[in-house]
XYZ file of C-alpha atoms in Angstrom:
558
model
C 111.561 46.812 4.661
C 109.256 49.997 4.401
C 107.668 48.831 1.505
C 106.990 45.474 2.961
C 105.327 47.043 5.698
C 103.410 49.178 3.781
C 101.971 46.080 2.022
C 101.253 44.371 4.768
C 99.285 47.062 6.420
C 97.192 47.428 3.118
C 96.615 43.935 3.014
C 95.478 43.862 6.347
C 93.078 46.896 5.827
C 91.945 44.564 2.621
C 91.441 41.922 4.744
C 89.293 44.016 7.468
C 86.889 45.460 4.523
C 86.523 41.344 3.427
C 85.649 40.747 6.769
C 82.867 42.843 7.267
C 81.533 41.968 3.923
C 81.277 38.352 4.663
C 80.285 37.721 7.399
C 81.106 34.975 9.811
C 80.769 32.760 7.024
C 83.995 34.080 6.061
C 86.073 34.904 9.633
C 87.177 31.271 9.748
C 88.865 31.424 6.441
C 90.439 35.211 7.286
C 91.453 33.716 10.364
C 93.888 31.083 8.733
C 94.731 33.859 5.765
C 95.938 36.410 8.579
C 98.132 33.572 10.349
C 99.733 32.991 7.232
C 100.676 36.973 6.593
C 102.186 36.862 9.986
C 104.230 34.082 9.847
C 105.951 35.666 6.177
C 105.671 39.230 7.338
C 108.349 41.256 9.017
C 110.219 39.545 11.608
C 108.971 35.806 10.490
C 110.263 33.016 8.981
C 111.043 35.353 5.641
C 113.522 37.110 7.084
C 115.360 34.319 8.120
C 114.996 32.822 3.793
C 116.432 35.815 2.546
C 119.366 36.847 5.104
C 122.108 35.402 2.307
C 121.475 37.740 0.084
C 120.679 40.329 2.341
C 124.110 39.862 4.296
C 126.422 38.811 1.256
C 129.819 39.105 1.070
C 132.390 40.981 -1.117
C 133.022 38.093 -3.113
C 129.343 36.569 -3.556
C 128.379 40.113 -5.061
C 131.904 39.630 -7.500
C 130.716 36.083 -8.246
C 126.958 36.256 -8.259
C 126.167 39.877 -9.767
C 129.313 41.486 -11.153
C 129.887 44.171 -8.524
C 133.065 45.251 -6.864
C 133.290 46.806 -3.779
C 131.330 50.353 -3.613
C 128.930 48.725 -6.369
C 131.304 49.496 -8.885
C 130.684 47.093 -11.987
C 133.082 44.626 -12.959
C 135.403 45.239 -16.172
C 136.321 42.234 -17.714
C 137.548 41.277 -21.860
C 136.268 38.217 -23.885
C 138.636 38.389 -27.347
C 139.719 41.887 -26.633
C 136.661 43.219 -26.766
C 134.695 44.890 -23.767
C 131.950 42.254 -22.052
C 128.676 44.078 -21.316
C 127.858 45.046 -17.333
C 125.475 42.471 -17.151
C 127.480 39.539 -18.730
C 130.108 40.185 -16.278
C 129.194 37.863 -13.474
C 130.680 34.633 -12.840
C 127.459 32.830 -12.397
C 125.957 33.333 -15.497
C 128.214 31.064 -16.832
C 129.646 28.983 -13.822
C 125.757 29.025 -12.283
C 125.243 29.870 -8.810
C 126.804 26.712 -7.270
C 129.690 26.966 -9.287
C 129.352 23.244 -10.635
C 129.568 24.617 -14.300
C 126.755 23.339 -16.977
C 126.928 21.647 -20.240
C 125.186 22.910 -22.973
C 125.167 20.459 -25.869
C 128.613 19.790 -26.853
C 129.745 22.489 -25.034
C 131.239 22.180 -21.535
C 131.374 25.049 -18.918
C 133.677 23.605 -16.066
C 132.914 23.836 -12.857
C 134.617 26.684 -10.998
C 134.069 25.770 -7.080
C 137.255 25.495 -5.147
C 136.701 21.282 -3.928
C 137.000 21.315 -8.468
C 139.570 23.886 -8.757
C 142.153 23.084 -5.927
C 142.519 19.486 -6.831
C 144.748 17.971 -9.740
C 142.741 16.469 -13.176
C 145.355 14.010 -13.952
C 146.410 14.520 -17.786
C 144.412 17.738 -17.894
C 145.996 20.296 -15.232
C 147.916 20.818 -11.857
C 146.029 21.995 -8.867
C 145.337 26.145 -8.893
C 146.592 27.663 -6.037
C 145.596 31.257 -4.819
C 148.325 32.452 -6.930
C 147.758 30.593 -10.172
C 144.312 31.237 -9.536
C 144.609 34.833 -9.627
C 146.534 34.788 -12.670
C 143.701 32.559 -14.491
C 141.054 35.385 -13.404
C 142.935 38.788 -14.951
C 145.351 36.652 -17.414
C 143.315 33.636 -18.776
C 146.295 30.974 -18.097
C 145.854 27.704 -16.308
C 148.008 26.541 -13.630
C 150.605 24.596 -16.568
C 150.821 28.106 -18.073
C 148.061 27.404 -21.512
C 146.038 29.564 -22.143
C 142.191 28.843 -21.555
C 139.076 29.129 -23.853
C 139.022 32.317 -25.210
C 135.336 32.771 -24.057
C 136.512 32.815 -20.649
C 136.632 36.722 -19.580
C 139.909 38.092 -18.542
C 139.277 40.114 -15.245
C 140.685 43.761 -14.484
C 140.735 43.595 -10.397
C 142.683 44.718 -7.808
C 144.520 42.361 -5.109
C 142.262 43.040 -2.348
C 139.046 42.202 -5.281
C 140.460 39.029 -6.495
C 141.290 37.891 -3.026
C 137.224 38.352 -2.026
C 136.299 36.403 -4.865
C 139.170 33.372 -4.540
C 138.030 33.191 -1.008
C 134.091 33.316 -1.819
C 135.074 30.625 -4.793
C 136.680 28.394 -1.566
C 132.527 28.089 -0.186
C 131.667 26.539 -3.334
C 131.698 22.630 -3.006
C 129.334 19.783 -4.257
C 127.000 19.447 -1.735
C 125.452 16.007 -2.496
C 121.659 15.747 -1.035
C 120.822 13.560 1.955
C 117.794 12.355 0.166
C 120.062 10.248 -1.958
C 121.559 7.204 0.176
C 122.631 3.922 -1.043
C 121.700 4.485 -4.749
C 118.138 5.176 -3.835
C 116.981 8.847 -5.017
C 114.191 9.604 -2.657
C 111.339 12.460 -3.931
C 108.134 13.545 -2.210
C 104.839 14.878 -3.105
C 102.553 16.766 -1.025
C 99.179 16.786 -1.053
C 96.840 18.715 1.218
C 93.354 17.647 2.304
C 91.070 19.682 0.120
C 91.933 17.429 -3.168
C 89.636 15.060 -4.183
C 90.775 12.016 -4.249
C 90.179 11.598 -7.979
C 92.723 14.375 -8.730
C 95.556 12.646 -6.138
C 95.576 9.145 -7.902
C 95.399 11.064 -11.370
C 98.700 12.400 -10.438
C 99.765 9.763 -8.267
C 99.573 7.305 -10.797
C 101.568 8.808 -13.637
C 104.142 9.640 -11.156
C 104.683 6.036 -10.137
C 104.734 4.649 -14.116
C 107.644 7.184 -14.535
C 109.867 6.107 -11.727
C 108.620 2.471 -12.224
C 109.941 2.767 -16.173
C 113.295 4.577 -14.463
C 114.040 1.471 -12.402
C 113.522 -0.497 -14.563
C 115.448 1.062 -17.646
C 118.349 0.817 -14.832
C 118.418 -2.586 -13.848
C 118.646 -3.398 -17.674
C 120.976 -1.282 -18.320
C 123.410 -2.514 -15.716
C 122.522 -6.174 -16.188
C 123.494 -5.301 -20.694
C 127.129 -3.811 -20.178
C 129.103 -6.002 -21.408
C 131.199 -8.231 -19.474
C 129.253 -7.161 -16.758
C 129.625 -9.303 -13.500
C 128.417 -7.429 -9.861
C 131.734 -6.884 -8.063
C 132.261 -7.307 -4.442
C 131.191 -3.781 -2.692
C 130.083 -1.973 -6.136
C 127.062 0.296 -6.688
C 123.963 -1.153 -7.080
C 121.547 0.296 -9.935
C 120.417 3.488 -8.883
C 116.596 3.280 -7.934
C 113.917 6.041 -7.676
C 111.496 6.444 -4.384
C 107.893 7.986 -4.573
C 107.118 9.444 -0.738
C 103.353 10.857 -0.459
C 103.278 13.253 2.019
C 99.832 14.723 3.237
C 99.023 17.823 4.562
C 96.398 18.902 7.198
C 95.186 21.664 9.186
C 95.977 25.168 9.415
C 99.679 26.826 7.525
C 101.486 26.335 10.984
C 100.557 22.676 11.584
C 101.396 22.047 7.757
C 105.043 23.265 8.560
C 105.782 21.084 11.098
C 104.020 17.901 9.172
C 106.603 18.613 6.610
C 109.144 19.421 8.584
C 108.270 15.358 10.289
C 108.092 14.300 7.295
C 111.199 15.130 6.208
C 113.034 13.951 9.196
C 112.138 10.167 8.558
C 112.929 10.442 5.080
C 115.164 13.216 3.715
C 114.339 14.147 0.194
C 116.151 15.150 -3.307
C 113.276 17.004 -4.282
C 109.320 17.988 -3.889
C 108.136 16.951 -7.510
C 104.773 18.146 -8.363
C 101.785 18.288 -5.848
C 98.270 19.337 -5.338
C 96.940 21.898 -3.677
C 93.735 24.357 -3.637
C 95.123 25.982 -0.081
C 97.728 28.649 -0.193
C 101.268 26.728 -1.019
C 103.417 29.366 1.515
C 104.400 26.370 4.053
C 105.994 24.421 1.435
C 107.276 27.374 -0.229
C 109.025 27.687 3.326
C 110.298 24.314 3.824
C 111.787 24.125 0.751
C 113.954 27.535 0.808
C 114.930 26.727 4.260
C 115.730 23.158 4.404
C 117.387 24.069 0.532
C 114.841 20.695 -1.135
C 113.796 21.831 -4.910
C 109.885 22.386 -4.696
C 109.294 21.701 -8.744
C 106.297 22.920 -10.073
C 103.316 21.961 -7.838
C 99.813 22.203 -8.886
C 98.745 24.837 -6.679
C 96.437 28.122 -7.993
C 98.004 29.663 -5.104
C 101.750 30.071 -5.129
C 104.016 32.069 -3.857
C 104.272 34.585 -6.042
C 105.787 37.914 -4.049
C 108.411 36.450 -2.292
C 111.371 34.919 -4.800
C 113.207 32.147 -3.681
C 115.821 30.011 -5.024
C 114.346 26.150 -4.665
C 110.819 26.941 -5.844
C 109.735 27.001 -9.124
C 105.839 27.004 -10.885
C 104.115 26.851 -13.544
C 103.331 30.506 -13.478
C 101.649 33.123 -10.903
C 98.487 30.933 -10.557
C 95.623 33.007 -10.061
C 97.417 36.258 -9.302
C 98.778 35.663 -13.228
C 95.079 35.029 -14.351
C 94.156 38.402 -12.293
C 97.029 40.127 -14.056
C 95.653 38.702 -17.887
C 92.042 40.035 -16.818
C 92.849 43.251 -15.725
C 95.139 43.685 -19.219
C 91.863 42.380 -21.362
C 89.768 44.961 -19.577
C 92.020 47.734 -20.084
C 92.328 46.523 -24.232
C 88.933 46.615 -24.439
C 88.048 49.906 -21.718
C 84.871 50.784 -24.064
C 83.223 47.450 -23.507
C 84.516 47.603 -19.675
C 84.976 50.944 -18.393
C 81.130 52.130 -17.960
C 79.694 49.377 -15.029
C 80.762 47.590 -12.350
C 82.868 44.867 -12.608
C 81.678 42.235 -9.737
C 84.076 39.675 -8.186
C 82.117 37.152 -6.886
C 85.146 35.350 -4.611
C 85.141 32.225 -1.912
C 86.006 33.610 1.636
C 89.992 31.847 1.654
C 93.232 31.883 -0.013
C 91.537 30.841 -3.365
C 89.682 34.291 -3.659
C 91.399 36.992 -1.513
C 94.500 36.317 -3.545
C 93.524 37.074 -6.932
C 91.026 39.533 -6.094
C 93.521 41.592 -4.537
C 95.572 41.064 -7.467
C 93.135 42.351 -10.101
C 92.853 45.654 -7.927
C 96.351 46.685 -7.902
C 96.897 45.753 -11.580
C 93.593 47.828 -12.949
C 95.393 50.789 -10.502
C 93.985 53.116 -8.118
C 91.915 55.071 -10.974
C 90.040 52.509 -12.221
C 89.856 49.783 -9.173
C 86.911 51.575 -7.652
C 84.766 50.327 -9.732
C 85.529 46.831 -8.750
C 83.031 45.510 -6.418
C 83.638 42.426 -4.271
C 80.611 39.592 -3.154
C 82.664 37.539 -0.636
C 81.083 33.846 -0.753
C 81.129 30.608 1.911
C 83.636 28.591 0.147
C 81.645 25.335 -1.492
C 78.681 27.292 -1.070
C 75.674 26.872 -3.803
C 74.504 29.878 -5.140
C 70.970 30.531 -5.987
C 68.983 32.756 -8.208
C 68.610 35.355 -5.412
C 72.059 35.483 -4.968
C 72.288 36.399 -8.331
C 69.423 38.599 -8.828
C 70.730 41.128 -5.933
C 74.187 40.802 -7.345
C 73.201 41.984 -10.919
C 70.775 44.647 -9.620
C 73.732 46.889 -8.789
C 73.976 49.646 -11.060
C 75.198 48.570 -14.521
C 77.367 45.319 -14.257
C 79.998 45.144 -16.994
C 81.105 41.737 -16.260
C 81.348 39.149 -13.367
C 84.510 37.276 -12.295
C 83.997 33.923 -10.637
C 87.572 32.968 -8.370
C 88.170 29.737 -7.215
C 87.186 26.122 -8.234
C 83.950 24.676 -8.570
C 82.292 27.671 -9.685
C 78.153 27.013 -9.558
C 76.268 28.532 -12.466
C 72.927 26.910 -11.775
C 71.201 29.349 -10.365
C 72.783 32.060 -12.975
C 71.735 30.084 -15.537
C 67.927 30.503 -14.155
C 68.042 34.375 -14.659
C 69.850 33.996 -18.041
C 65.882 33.887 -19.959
C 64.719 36.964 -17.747
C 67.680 39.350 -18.095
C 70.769 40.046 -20.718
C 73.579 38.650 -18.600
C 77.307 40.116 -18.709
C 80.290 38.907 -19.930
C 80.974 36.023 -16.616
C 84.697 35.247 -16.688
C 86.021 31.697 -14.957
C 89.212 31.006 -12.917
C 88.352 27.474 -13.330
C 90.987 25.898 -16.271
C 88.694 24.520 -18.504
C 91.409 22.616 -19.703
C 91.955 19.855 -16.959
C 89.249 17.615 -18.412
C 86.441 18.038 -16.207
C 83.031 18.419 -18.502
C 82.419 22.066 -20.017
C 79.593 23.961 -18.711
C 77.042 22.985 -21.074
C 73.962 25.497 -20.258
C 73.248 26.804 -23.358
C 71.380 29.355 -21.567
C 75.272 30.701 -20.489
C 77.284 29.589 -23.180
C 77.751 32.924 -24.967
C 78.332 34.816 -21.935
C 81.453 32.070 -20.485
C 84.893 33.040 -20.455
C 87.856 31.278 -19.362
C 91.289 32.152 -18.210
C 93.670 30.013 -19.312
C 97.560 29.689 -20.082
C 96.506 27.494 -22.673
C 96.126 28.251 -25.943
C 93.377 25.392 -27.163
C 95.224 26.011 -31.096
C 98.440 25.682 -30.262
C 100.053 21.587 -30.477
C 103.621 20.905 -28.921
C 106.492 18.530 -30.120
C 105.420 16.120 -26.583
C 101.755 16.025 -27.282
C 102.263 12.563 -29.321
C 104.813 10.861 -27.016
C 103.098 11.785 -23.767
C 99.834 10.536 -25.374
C 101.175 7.049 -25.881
C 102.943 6.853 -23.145
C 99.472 7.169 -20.765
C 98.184 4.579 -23.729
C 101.357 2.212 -22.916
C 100.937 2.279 -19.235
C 97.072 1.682 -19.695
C 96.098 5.606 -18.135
C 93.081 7.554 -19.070
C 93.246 11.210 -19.339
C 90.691 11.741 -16.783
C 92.417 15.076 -16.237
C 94.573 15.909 -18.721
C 96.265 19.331 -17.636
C 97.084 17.982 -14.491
C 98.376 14.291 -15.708
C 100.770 16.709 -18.500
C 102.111 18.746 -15.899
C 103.539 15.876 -13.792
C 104.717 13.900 -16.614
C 106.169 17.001 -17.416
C 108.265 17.545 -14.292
C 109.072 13.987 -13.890
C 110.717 14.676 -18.089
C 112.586 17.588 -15.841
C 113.962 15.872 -13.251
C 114.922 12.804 -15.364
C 116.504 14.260 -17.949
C 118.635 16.455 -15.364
C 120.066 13.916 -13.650
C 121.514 12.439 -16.349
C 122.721 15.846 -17.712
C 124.771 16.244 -14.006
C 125.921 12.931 -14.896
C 124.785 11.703 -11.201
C 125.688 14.947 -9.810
C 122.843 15.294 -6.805
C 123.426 18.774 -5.627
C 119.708 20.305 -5.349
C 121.474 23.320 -6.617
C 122.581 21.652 -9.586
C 119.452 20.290 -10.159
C 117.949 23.543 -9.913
C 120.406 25.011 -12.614
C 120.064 22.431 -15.373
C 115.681 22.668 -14.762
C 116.430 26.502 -15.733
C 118.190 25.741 -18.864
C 115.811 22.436 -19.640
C 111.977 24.115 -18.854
C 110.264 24.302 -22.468
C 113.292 23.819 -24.807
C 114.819 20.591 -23.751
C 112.420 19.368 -22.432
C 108.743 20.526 -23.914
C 105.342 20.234 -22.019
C 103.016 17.874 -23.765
C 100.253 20.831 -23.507
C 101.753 23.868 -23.193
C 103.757 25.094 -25.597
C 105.252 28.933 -24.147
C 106.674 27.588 -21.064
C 110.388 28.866 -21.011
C 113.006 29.842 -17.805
C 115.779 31.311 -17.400
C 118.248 31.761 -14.608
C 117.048 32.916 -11.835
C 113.388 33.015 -13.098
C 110.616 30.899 -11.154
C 107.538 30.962 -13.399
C 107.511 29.309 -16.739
C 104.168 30.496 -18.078
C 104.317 34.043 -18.731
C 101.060 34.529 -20.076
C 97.725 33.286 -20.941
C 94.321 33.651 -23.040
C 91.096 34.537 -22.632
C 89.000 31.797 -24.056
C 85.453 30.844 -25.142
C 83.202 28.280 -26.340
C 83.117 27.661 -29.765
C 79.547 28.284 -31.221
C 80.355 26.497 -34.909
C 79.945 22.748 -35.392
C 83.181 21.864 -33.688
C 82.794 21.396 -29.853
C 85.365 22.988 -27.289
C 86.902 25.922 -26.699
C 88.328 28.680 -29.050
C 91.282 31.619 -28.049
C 89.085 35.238 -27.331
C 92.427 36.887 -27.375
C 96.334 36.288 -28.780
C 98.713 35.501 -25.494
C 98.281 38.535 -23.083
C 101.123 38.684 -21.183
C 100.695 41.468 -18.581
């Protein structure tokens, strides 16, 4: 807690320095910034998110992280040989809801106690506590056989195995509300700074999936043979898009969602679009337990873990991060000017400006100097001109989206310009700047490597082809085909299982190997992890015959 304080304070210091800088242009935006700090800060909704882990029990620590009573690690066998401190929890086999996973041909059963305290006819009896505790230190099932032999045999006392039979007892299938009647409902938020271009780009690739879903399941019904619709039987399960918009400040975005989601409960938040910070939604989701699956936000949450959110990667706190690692690779180039952020006054700016500060460190962050900018504000040649009359610019840093070079682009025949570094992917299909006046100078930050070709790239390609879709904005349209892959190809790996928990543990296993992104090809999770990208490039435009873009730099992971 006194750490968290002590950022807060600092970022509120940060915040006071921004403010003078900008202006009033700028108060309106650090207005809605500060609101947002105190509603996650000490004594807000945060606290409330994280109280299960902060007020666990004997037997969740046992289950979850492998630690007896007085933090003492668990001692268990697999074969007769000694399993390693951190292989010793149940979960990283069982997974945190205790539903079990399957892994190829390989089954791990489920472990929670609605599973184990009921009979599987032909298979086993019932466990009770006491056959129970002999399967934990002895490896023997209720009928007395022996189980796999990759199941660990546990050393624990009575009082230990009692904590974690009773903790195993919690553990049930906890099916979601948003599925009702064979219908599988799913939501997407939007919030009122995307243009309306970028919504139906998403929006409409979202609705061909789920429209080739129902479909596929109607057929599939209707083809089993000897199939005749019984009196009272389960209709074909059938998918349900939601659009849920967002508008105003954090607070009234809250309760929107939290309106939203009383009319409709959900399964999941797939996707979404977002230039604002994404903390409400970040909130909603851990505290109403909905997966939030990989939104298209520059501005996640990326301080505050949480169970049912996962991204792409650190948005443009990760690009920060890259930056400041390229500058400190390549200090001689960097080290002797200023380097300039030139950032708009909201979420979009203060975020990853703040970033690149604490990752250059205390040392070297002083020679970071910030130009705090209306947000959708042109900038003209004076603008420019006072900005690179400071003494010695090494290079210029341009956050947010819809960066104008226009008037930079004027000085570019009067003066030799720095290296200017974009936030803006030049990946999501939107023209390249083509000044030639600027060319040389451009850099982007990207987590895409321009070289690099996945295993999807063909399939998702014909698929937009199939359903007669343009790639007007190709980053974006891969990432939600992406996550709609995800949450497809979970469902059928939980075999109709719809605990969000569930769903959350087979996306951890899926992201990047089961299921690859048709663009990116280093996206990976594992558990427990939240961001898929680890890592990005620094890229450039290419200056041979061959138009587009070129890698500066092998993946910098910070």
């Amino acid at each position: 807690m006194h750490v968290r304080n002590a950022l807060l304070l600092a970022c509120r210091a940060l915040v006071a320095l921004w403010l003078c800088a900008a202006g009033s242009a700028a108060a309106q935006s650090m207005s809605a910034m500060n609101l947002g700090m105190k509603e996650g800060g000490p004594g807000g909704m945060w606290d409330d998110l994280t109280s299960d882990l902060s007020n666990d029990s004997a037997g969740m620590r046992i289950y979850r992280k492998g630690l007896l009573p007085g933090e003492r690690p668990a001692v268990a066998t697999r074969a007769g040989s000694a399993v390693a401190a951190g292989q010793v929890a149940c979960a990283n086999c069982h997974q945190r809801s205790g539903l079990g996973a399957r892994e190829g041909q390989q089954v791990i059963p489920a472990v929670a106690g609605a599973v184990l305290y009921a009979p599987k006819p032909g298979l086993r009896s019932a466990y009770t506590d006491q056959t129970l505790a002999v399967a934990i230190r002895e490896g023997v099932d209720p009928d007395g056989r022996p189980l796999s032999p990759l199941m660990p045999r546990y050393a624990m006392q009575a009082d230990e195995l009692a904590q974690l039979i009773d903790y195993l007892k919690t553990l049930a299938p906890r099916p979601s509300p948003g599925v009702a009647n064979s219908v599988v409902h799913l939501a997407t938020v939007v919030t009122e700074d995307v243009a309306p271009a970028r919504k139906q780009a998403m929006l409409e690739v979202m609705q061909g999936y789920l429209q080739d879903l129902n479909e596929a399941s109607v057929n599939n019904t209707a083809e089993q043979p000897g199939h005749v619709a019984q009196p009272g039987s389960k209709p074909p399960l059938r998918w349900q898009l939601h659009v849920w918009s967002l508008t105003g400040t954090a607070q009234n975005r809250r309760t929107q969602l939290q309106s939203y989601y009383a009319q409709q409960h959900v399964f999941a938040l797939v996707g979404g679009l977002s230039t604002d910070t994404w903390l409400p939604i970040h909130q909603f989701c851990q505290q109403q337990k909905v997966p939030c699956l990989f939104p298209n936000t520059s501005v996640p949450v990326s301080d505050r873990p949480a169970f049912y959110a996962m991204y792409f990667d650190k948005g443009s706190v990760l690009k920060a991060q890259i930056l400041a690692r390229y500058f400190a690779d390549h200090a001689q180039e960097f080290s002797s000017g200023h380097i300039v952020q030139v950032l708009p006054g909201n979420w979009s700016g203060y975020e990853p400006a703040a970033a690149l500060r604490q990752a250059m460190g205390r040392v070297k962050a002083h020679r970071v100097v910030d130009q705090v900018v209306q947000p959708g504000a042109g900038l003209p040649t004076g603008f420019w001109r006072q900005v690179l009359d400071q003494d010695n610019v090494s290079a210029l840093i341009l956050w947010g989206e819809g960066s104008d070079l226009t008037g930079l682009a004027e000085l570019a025949g009067d003066r030799p310009l720095p290296p200017v570094f974009l936030a803006d992917d030049p990946t999501t299909g939107k023209p390249l700047p083509s000044d030639r006046r600027l060319n040389d100078r451009l850099r982007f930050i990207s987590t895409l490597d321009p070289a690099a070709a996945t295993p999807a790239a063909a399939p998702w390609s014909a698929w937009m082809k199939a359903h007669h879709l343009v790639e007007t904005d190709a980053l974006l349209q891969a990432n939600t085909y992406f996550v709609m892959s995800l949450i497809d190809e979970a469902v059928r790996a939980n075999a109709g299982d719809f605990t969000p928990e569930h769903l959350i543990e087979r996306i951890e296993y899926s992201v990047g190997s089961v299921v690859p992104h048709p663009m990116l090809a280093s996206l990976s999770l594992g558990m427990g992890q939240r961001f898929a990208a680890k890592g990005g490039y620094i890229l450039t435009l290419r200056t041979d015959a061959n138009a587009g873009l070129a890698a500066l730099t092998d993946l910098v992971v910070p």
